[in-house]
Coordinates of C-alpha atoms in Angstrom, one line a residue:
Chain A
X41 CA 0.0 0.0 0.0
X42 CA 1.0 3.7 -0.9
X43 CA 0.6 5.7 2.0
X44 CA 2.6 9.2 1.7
X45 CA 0.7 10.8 5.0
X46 CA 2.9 11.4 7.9
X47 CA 1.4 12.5 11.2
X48 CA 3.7 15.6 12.2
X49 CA 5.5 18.3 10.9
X50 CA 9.0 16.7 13.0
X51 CA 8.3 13.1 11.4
X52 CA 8.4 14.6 7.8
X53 CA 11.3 16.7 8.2
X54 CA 13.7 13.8 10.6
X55 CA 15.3 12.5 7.6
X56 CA 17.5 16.3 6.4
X57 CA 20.7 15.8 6.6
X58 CA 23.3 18.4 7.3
X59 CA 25.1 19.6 4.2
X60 CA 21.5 19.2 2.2
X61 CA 20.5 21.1 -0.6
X62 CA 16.9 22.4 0.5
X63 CA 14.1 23.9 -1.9
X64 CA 11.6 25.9 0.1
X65 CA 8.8 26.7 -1.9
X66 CA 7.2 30.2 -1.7
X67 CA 6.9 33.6 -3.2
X68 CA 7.2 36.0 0.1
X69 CA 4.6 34.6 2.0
X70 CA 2.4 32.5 -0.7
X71 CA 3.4 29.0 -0.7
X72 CA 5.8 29.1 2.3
X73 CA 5.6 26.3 4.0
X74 CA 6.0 27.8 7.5
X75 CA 5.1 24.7 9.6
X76 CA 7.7 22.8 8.0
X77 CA 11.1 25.4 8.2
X78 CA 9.7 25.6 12.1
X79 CA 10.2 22.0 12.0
X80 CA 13.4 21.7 10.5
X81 CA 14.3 24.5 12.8
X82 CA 13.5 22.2 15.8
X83 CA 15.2 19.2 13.6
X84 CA 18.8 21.4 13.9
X85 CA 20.2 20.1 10.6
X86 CA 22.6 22.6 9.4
X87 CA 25.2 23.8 6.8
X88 CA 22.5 23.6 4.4
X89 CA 22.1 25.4 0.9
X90 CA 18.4 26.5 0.3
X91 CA 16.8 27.5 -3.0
X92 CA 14.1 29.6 -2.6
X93 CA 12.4 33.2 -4.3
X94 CA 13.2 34.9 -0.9
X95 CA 15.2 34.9 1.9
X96 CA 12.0 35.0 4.5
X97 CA 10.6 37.8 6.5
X98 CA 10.7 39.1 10.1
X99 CA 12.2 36.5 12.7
X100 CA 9.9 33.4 11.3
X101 CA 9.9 30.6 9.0
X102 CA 12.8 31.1 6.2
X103 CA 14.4 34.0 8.1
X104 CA 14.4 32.4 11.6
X105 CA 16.2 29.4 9.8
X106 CA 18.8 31.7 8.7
X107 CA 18.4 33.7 12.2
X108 CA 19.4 29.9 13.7
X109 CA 22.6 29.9 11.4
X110 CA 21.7 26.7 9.8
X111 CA 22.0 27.9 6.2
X112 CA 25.5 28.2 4.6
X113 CA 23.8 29.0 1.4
X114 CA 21.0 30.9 -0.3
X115 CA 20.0 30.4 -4.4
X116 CA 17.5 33.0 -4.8
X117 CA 16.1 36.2 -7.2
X118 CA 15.4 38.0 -4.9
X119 CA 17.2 38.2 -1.6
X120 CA 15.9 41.5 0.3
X121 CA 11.9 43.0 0.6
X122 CA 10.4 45.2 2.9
X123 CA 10.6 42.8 5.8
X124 CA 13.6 41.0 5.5
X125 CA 16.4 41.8 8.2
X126 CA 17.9 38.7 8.9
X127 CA 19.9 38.0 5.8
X128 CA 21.0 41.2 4.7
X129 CA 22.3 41.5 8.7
X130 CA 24.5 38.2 7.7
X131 CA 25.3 38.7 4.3
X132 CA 26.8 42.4 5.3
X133 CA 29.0 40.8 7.7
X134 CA 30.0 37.8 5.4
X135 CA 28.5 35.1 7.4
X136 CA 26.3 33.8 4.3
X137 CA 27.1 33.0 0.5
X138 CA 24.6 34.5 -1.9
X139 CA 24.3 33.0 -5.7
X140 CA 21.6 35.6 -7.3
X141 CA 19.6 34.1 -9.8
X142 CA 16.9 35.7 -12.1
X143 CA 13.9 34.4 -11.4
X144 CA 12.7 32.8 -14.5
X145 CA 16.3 31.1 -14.6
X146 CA 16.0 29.8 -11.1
X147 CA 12.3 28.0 -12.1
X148 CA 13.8 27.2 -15.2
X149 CA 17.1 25.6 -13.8
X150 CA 15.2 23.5 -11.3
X151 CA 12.2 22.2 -13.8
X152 CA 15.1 21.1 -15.9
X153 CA 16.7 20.1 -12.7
X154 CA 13.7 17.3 -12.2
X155 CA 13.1 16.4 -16.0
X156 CA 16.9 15.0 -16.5
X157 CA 18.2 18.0 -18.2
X158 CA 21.5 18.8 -17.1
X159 CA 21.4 22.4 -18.3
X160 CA 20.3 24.7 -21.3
X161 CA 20.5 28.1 -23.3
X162 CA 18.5 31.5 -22.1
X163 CA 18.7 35.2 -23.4
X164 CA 18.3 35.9 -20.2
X165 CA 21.3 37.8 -18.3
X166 CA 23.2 38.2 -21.6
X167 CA 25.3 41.3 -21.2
X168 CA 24.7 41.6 -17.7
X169 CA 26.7 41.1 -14.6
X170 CA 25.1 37.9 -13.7
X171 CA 26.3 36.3 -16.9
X172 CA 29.7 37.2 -16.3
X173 CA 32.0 33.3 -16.4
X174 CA 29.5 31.8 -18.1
X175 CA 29.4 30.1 -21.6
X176 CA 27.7 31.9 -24.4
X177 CA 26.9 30.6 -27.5
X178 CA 24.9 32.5 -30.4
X179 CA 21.8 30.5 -31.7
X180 CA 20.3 32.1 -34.7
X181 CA 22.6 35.1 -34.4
X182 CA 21.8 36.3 -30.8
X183 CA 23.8 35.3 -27.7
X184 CA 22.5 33.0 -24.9
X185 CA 23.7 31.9 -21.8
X186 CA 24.3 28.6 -20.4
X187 CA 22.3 27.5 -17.0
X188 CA 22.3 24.1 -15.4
X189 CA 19.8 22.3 -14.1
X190 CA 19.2 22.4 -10.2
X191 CA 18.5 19.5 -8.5
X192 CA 18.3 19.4 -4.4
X193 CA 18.0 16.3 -2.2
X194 CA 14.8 18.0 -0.4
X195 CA 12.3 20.2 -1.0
X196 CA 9.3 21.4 1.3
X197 CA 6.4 23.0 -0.2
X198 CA 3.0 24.4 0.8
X199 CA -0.2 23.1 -0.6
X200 CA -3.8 23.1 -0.3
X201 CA -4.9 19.8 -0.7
X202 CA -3.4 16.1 -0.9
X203 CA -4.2 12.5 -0.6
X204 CA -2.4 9.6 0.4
X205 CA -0.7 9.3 -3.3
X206 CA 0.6 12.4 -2.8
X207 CA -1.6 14.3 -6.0
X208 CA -1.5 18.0 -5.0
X209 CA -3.9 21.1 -5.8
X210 CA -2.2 24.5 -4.4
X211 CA -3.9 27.9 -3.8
X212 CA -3.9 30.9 -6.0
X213 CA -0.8 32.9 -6.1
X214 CA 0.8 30.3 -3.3
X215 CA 1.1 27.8 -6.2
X216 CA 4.8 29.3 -7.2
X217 CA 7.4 27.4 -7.0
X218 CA 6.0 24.5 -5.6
X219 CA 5.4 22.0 -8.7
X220 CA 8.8 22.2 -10.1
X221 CA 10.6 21.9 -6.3
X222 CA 8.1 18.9 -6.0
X223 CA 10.4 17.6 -9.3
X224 CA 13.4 18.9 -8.6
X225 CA 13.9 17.4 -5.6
X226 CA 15.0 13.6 -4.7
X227 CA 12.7 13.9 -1.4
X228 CA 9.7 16.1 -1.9
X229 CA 8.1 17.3 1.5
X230 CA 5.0 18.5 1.5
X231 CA 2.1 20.8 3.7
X232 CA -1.2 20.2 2.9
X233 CA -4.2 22.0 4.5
X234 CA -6.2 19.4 3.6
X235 CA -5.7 15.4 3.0
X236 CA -8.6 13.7 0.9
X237 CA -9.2 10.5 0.0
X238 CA -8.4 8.9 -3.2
X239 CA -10.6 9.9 -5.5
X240 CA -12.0 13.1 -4.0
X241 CA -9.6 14.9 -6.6
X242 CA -10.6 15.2 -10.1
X243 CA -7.6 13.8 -11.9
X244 CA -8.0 16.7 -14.8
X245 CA -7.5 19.3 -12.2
X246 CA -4.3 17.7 -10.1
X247 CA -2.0 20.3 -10.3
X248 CA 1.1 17.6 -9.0
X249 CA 1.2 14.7 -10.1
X250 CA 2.1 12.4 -6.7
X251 CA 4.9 10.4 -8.3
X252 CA 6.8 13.7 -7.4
X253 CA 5.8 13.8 -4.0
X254 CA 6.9 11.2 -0.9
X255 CA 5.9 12.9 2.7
X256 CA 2.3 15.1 3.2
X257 CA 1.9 16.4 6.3
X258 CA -1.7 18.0 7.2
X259 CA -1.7 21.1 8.3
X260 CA -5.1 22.6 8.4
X261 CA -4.8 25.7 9.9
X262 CA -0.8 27.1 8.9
X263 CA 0.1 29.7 10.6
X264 CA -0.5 33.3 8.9
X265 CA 3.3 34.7 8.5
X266 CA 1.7 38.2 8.0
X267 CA -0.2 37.8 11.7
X268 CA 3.2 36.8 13.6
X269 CA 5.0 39.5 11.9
X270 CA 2.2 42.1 12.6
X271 CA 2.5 40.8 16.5
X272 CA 6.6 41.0 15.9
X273 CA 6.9 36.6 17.0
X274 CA 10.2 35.1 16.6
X275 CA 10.9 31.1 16.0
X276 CA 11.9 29.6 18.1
X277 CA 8.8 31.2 20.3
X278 CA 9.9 32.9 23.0
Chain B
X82 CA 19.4 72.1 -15.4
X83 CA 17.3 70.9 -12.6
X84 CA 14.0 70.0 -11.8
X85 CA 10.6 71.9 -11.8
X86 CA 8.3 69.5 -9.5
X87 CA 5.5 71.6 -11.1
X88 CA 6.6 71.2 -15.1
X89 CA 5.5 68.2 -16.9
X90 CA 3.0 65.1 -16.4
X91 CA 1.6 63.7 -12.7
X92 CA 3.2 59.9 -12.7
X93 CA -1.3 59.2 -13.0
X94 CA -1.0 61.4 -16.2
X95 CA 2.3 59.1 -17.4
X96 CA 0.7 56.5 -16.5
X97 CA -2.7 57.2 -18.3
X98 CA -0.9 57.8 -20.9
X99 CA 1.0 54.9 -21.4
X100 CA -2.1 53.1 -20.6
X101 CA -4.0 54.9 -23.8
X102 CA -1.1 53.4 -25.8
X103 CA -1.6 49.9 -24.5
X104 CA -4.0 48.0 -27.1
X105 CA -7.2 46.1 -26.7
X106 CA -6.7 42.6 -26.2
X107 CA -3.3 43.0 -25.2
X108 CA -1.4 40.7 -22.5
X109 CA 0.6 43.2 -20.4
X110 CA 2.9 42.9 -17.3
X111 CA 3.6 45.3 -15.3
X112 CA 7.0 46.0 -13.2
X113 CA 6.9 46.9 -9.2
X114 CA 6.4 50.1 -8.1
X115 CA 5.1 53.3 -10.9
X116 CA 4.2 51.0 -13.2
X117 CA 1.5 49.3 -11.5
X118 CA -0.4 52.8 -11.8
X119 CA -0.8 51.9 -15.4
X120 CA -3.5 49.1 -14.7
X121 CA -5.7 52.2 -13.2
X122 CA -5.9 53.7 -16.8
X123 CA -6.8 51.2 -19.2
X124 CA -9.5 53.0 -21.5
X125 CA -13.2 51.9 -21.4
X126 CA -14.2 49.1 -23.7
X127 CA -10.3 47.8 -23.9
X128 CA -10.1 44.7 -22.9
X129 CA -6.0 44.1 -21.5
X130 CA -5.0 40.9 -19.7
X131 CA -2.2 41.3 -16.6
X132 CA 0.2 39.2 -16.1
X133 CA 2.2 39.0 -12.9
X134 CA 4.8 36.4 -13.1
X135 CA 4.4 34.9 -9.5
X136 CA 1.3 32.6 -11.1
X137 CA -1.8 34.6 -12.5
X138 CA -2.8 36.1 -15.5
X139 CA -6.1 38.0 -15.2
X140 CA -4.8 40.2 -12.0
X141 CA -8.2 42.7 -11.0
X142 CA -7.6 45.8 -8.8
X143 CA -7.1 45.9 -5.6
X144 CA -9.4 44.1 -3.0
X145 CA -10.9 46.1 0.0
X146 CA -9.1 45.2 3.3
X147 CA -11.5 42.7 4.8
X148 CA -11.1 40.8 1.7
X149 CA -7.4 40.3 1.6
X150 CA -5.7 37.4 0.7
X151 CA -2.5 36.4 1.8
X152 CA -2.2 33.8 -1.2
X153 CA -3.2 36.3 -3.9
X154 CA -0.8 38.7 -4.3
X155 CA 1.2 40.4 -7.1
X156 CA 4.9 40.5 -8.3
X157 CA 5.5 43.3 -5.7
X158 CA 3.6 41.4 -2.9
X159 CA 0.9 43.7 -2.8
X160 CA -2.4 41.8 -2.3
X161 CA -4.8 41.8 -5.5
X162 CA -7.7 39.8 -6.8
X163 CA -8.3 37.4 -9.7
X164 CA -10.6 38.6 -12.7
X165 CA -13.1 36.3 -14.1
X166 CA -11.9 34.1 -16.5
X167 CA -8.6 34.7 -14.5
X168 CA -5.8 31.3 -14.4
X169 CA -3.0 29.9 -11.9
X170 CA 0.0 28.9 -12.7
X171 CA 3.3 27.7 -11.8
X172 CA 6.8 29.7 -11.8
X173 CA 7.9 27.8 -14.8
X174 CA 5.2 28.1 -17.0
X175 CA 5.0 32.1 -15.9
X176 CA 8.2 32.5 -17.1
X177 CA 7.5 30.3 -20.2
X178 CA 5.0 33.3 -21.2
X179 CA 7.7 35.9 -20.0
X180 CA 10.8 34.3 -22.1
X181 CA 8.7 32.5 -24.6
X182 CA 7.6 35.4 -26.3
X183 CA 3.8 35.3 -25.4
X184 CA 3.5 38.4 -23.5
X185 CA 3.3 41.6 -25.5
X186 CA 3.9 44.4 -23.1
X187 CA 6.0 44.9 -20.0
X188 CA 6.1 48.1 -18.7
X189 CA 9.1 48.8 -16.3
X190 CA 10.8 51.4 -14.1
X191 CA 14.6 52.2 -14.6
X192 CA 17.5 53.6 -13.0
X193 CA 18.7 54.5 -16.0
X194 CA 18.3 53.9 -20.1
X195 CA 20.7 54.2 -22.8
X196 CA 20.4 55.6 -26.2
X197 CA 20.4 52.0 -27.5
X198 CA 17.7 50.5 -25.5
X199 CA 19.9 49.6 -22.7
X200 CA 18.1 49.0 -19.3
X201 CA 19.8 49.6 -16.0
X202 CA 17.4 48.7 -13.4
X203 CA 18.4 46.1 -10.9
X204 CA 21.4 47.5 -9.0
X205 CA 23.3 50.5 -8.2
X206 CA 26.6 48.4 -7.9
X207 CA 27.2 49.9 -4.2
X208 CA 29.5 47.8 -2.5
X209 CA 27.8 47.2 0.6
X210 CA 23.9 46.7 -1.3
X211 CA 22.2 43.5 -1.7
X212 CA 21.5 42.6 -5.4
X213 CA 18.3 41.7 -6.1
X214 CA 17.1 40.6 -9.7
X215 CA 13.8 39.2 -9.2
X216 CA 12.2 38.7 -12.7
X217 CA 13.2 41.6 -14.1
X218 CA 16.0 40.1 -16.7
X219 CA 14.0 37.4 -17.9
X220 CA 11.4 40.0 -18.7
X221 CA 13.5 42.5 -20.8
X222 CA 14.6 39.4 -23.0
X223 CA 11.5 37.9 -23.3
X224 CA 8.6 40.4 -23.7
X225 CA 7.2 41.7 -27.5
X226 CA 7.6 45.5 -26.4
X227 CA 9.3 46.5 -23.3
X228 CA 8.2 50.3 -22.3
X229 CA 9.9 52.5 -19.5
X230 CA 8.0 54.4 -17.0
X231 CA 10.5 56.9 -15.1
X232 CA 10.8 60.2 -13.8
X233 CA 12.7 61.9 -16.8
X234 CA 15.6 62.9 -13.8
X235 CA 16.9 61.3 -10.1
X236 CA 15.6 63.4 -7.4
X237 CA 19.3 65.3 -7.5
X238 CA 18.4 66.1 -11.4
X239 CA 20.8 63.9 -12.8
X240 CA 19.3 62.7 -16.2
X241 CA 18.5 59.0 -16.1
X242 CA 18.2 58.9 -19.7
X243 CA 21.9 58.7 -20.7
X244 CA 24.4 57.9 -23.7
X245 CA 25.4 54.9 -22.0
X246 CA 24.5 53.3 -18.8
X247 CA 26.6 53.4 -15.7
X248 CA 24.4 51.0 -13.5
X249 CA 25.0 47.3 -14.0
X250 CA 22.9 46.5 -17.1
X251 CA 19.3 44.2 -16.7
X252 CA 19.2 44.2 -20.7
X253 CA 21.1 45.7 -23.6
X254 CA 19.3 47.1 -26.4
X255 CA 15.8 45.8 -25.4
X256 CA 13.7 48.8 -24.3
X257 CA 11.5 50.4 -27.3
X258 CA 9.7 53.3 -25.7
X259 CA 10.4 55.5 -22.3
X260 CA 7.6 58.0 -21.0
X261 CA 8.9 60.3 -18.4
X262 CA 7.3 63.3 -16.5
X263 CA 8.5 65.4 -19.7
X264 CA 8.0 63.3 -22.3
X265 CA 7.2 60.1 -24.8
X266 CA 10.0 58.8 -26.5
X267 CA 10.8 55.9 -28.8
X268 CA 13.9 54.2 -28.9
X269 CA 15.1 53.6 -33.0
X270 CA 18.2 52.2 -34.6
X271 CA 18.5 55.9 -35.7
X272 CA 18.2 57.0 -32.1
X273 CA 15.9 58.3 -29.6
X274 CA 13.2 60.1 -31.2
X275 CA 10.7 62.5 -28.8
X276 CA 6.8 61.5 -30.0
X277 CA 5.5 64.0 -28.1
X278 CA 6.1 66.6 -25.0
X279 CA 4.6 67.6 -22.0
X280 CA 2.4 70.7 -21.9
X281 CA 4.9 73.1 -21.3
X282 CA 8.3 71.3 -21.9
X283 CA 9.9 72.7 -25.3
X284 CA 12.6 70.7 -27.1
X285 CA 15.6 72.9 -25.3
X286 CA 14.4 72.6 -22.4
X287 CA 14.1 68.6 -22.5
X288 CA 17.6 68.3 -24.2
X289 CA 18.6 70.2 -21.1
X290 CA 17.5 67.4 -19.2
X291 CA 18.7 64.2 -21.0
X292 CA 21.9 63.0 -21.4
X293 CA 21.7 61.2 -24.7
X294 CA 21.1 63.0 -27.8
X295 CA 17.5 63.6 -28.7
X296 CA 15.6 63.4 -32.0
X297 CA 12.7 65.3 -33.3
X298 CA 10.3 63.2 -35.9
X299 CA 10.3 65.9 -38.4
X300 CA 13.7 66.9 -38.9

């Protein structure tokens, strides 16, 4: 029998290792799987690299993990927004290692990442810093840049709904990065809000096929990272 | 030189009328910040599809506070709502529109932009700053027309349009038209040619202000 479902949050994250490559799905807040990071938090494993959009706000979820000094390195686009202290703190002093990655690049490299491709050609970057040691070739007389594929041994992502095959449906804009960590990853992780039976999902409208998928979680209530950072919480609580 | 905070367009007048250039049935993303003014302007009986390229296409105006959602938000993190006949999507597939070709507009701020269509608009290159790209490179590759929506100088009134970009580059060559606070003006292989002016901004006064060389349609 195929049962994915795992009963906590601290079950589904025991088996990172330190030294792992982590996705974290998520734009900002949408699609961060908050439980899970508080988890690994608990968990301890450290010297890990994490590929996510973000670098996490306030003193919770992503940025608390950080805050913990768990995370040698971060592959993101976009490393600093409105509340984000925590890295930009450690990456002035020159505690963390930054690889900036544009954002289409970054879903790009870890989609190919998870369908076998072990890297490809994009116009984007050309002539920019961030291209800067990297191979260009010229395909139909303009220049591209090669990327490689990203592949991590983890990733933890947010969803809305699951079942015990591990077939995921996400949530509006918290859908993100979520379906190509799910492939990108040897071991995908994953919150759900909601686990159904088999058969409750329509399979037109599964968004995840479960082959990608080997832990859910239920989570049916996830904490709201807005709320803690509205009432200024820090993980681990105080 | 300097600036006149009274000459020239309103950023709601630049962006109406970048908006009143934007065509019916058009797919259109638009950039953080000043551009996002655009979507306010969009001419009665055009129909224009936003793309934001954290998952939606179909992004409707702001909802009222009570009705925030923490899941549907915009580019710039900004909570929004989804239109009817509005889709989700993943990261990849958003950026398969952006890179692919399939959107037709992007409208962008800048630091600064070059006589050639060059795009500075992700860094200042200060030492001690933390680069941040987001999506904006894959953008300026990828979409049909990419337009520029910027004050026409910095706050010190410095031009920002310039003969060559300072700023670490997002894009070379890829921006077509800029609209500033002074002006609308297209970026050719000939040059950068001024459509049209401000009320009140004469030619002089806007070459004044630039720091590329300007071109007028009929000469």
């Amino acid at each position: 029998m195929i049962n994915k479902i795992v009963g906590t949050p601290a079950e589904a994250v025991a088996e990172i290792f330190d030294g792992a490559t982590v996705m974290i799905s998520g734009f900002g807040e949408a699609g961060s799987p908050i439980e899970l990071i508080h988890a690994l938090i608990d968990h301890g494993a450290c010297d890990l690299t994490i590929v996510s959009n973000n670098t996490g706000n306030g003193h919770i979820g992503l940025a608390a993990l950080i805050e913990n000094k768990q995370v040698r390195k971060m592959i993101c686009s976009f490393p600093r927004t409105a509340n984000s202290v925590v890295f930009p703190e450690l990456y002035r002093r020159g505690e963390i290692e930054l690889e900036l990655v544009p954002q289409g690049t970054l879903a790009e490299r870890i989609r190919a990442g998870g369908a076998g491709i072990p890297a490809f050609f994009t116009p984007t970057s050309v002539n920019t810093p961030l291209a800067e040691d990297k191979e260009i070739r010229i395909f139909n007389g303009k220049p591209y840049v090669m990327e490689f594929g990203l592949k991590a041994d983890f990733a933890l992502v947010k969803c809305k709904i699951s079942d015990r095959y591990g077939n995921l449906l996400y949530n509006k804009t918290a859908r993100n990065f979520g379906p190509v960590m799910c492939m990108g990853a040897n071991r995908s992780i994953v919150q759900a809000s909601q686990i159904v039976e088999l058969g409750m999902l329509d399979p037109e409208t599964v968004v995840t096929p479960g082959i990608f998928v080997n832990k859910v979680v239920e989570i049916s209530n996830p904490l709201s990272e807005n709320q803690l950072i509205k009432e200024n919480r820090r993980y681990p609580w105080a | 030189m300097g600036i006149n905070e009274n000459k020239g367009w309103s950023r709601d007048q630049i962006a109406a009328r970048i908006a009143a250039d934007i065509p019916d049935g058009a797919y259109v993303n638009l950039g953080i910040g000043l551009p996002e003014l655009v979507a306010n302007y969009i001419p009665l009986g055009r129909e224009v599809i936003f793309h934001t390229e954290n998952g939606l296409l179909g992004v409707g105006p702001s909802p009222a506070k009570e009705e925030e959602d923490d899941e549907l938000i915009n580019a710039g993190k900004k909570p929004v709502t989804a239109i009817p006949g509005a889709c989700f999507f993943h990261h990849a597939d958003s950026f398969t529109m952006v890179r692919g070709g399939h959107i037709d507009i992007c409208v962008l701020g800048a630091f600064q932009v070059s006589r050639e269509g060059d795009l500075a608009n992700w860094s200042t290159g200060e030492p001690d700053a933390i680069p941040a790209v987001g999506g904006a490179m894959d953008l300026v590759q990828g979409v049909k027309t990419i337009i520029v929506f910027t004050q026409h100088t910095t706050k010190s009134g410095e031009p920002k349009i310039v003969e060559s970009c300072t700023y670490p580059l997002t894009g070379k060559g890829v921006v077509s038209h800029i609209y500033t606070d002074y002006a609308v003006i297209d970026v050719k292989k000939e040059g950068l040619f001024v459509r049209e002016m401000a009320p009140g901004i004469d030619f002089e006064f806007l070459k004044s202000c630039t720091g590329a060389e300007l071109k007028l349609y009929e000469s």
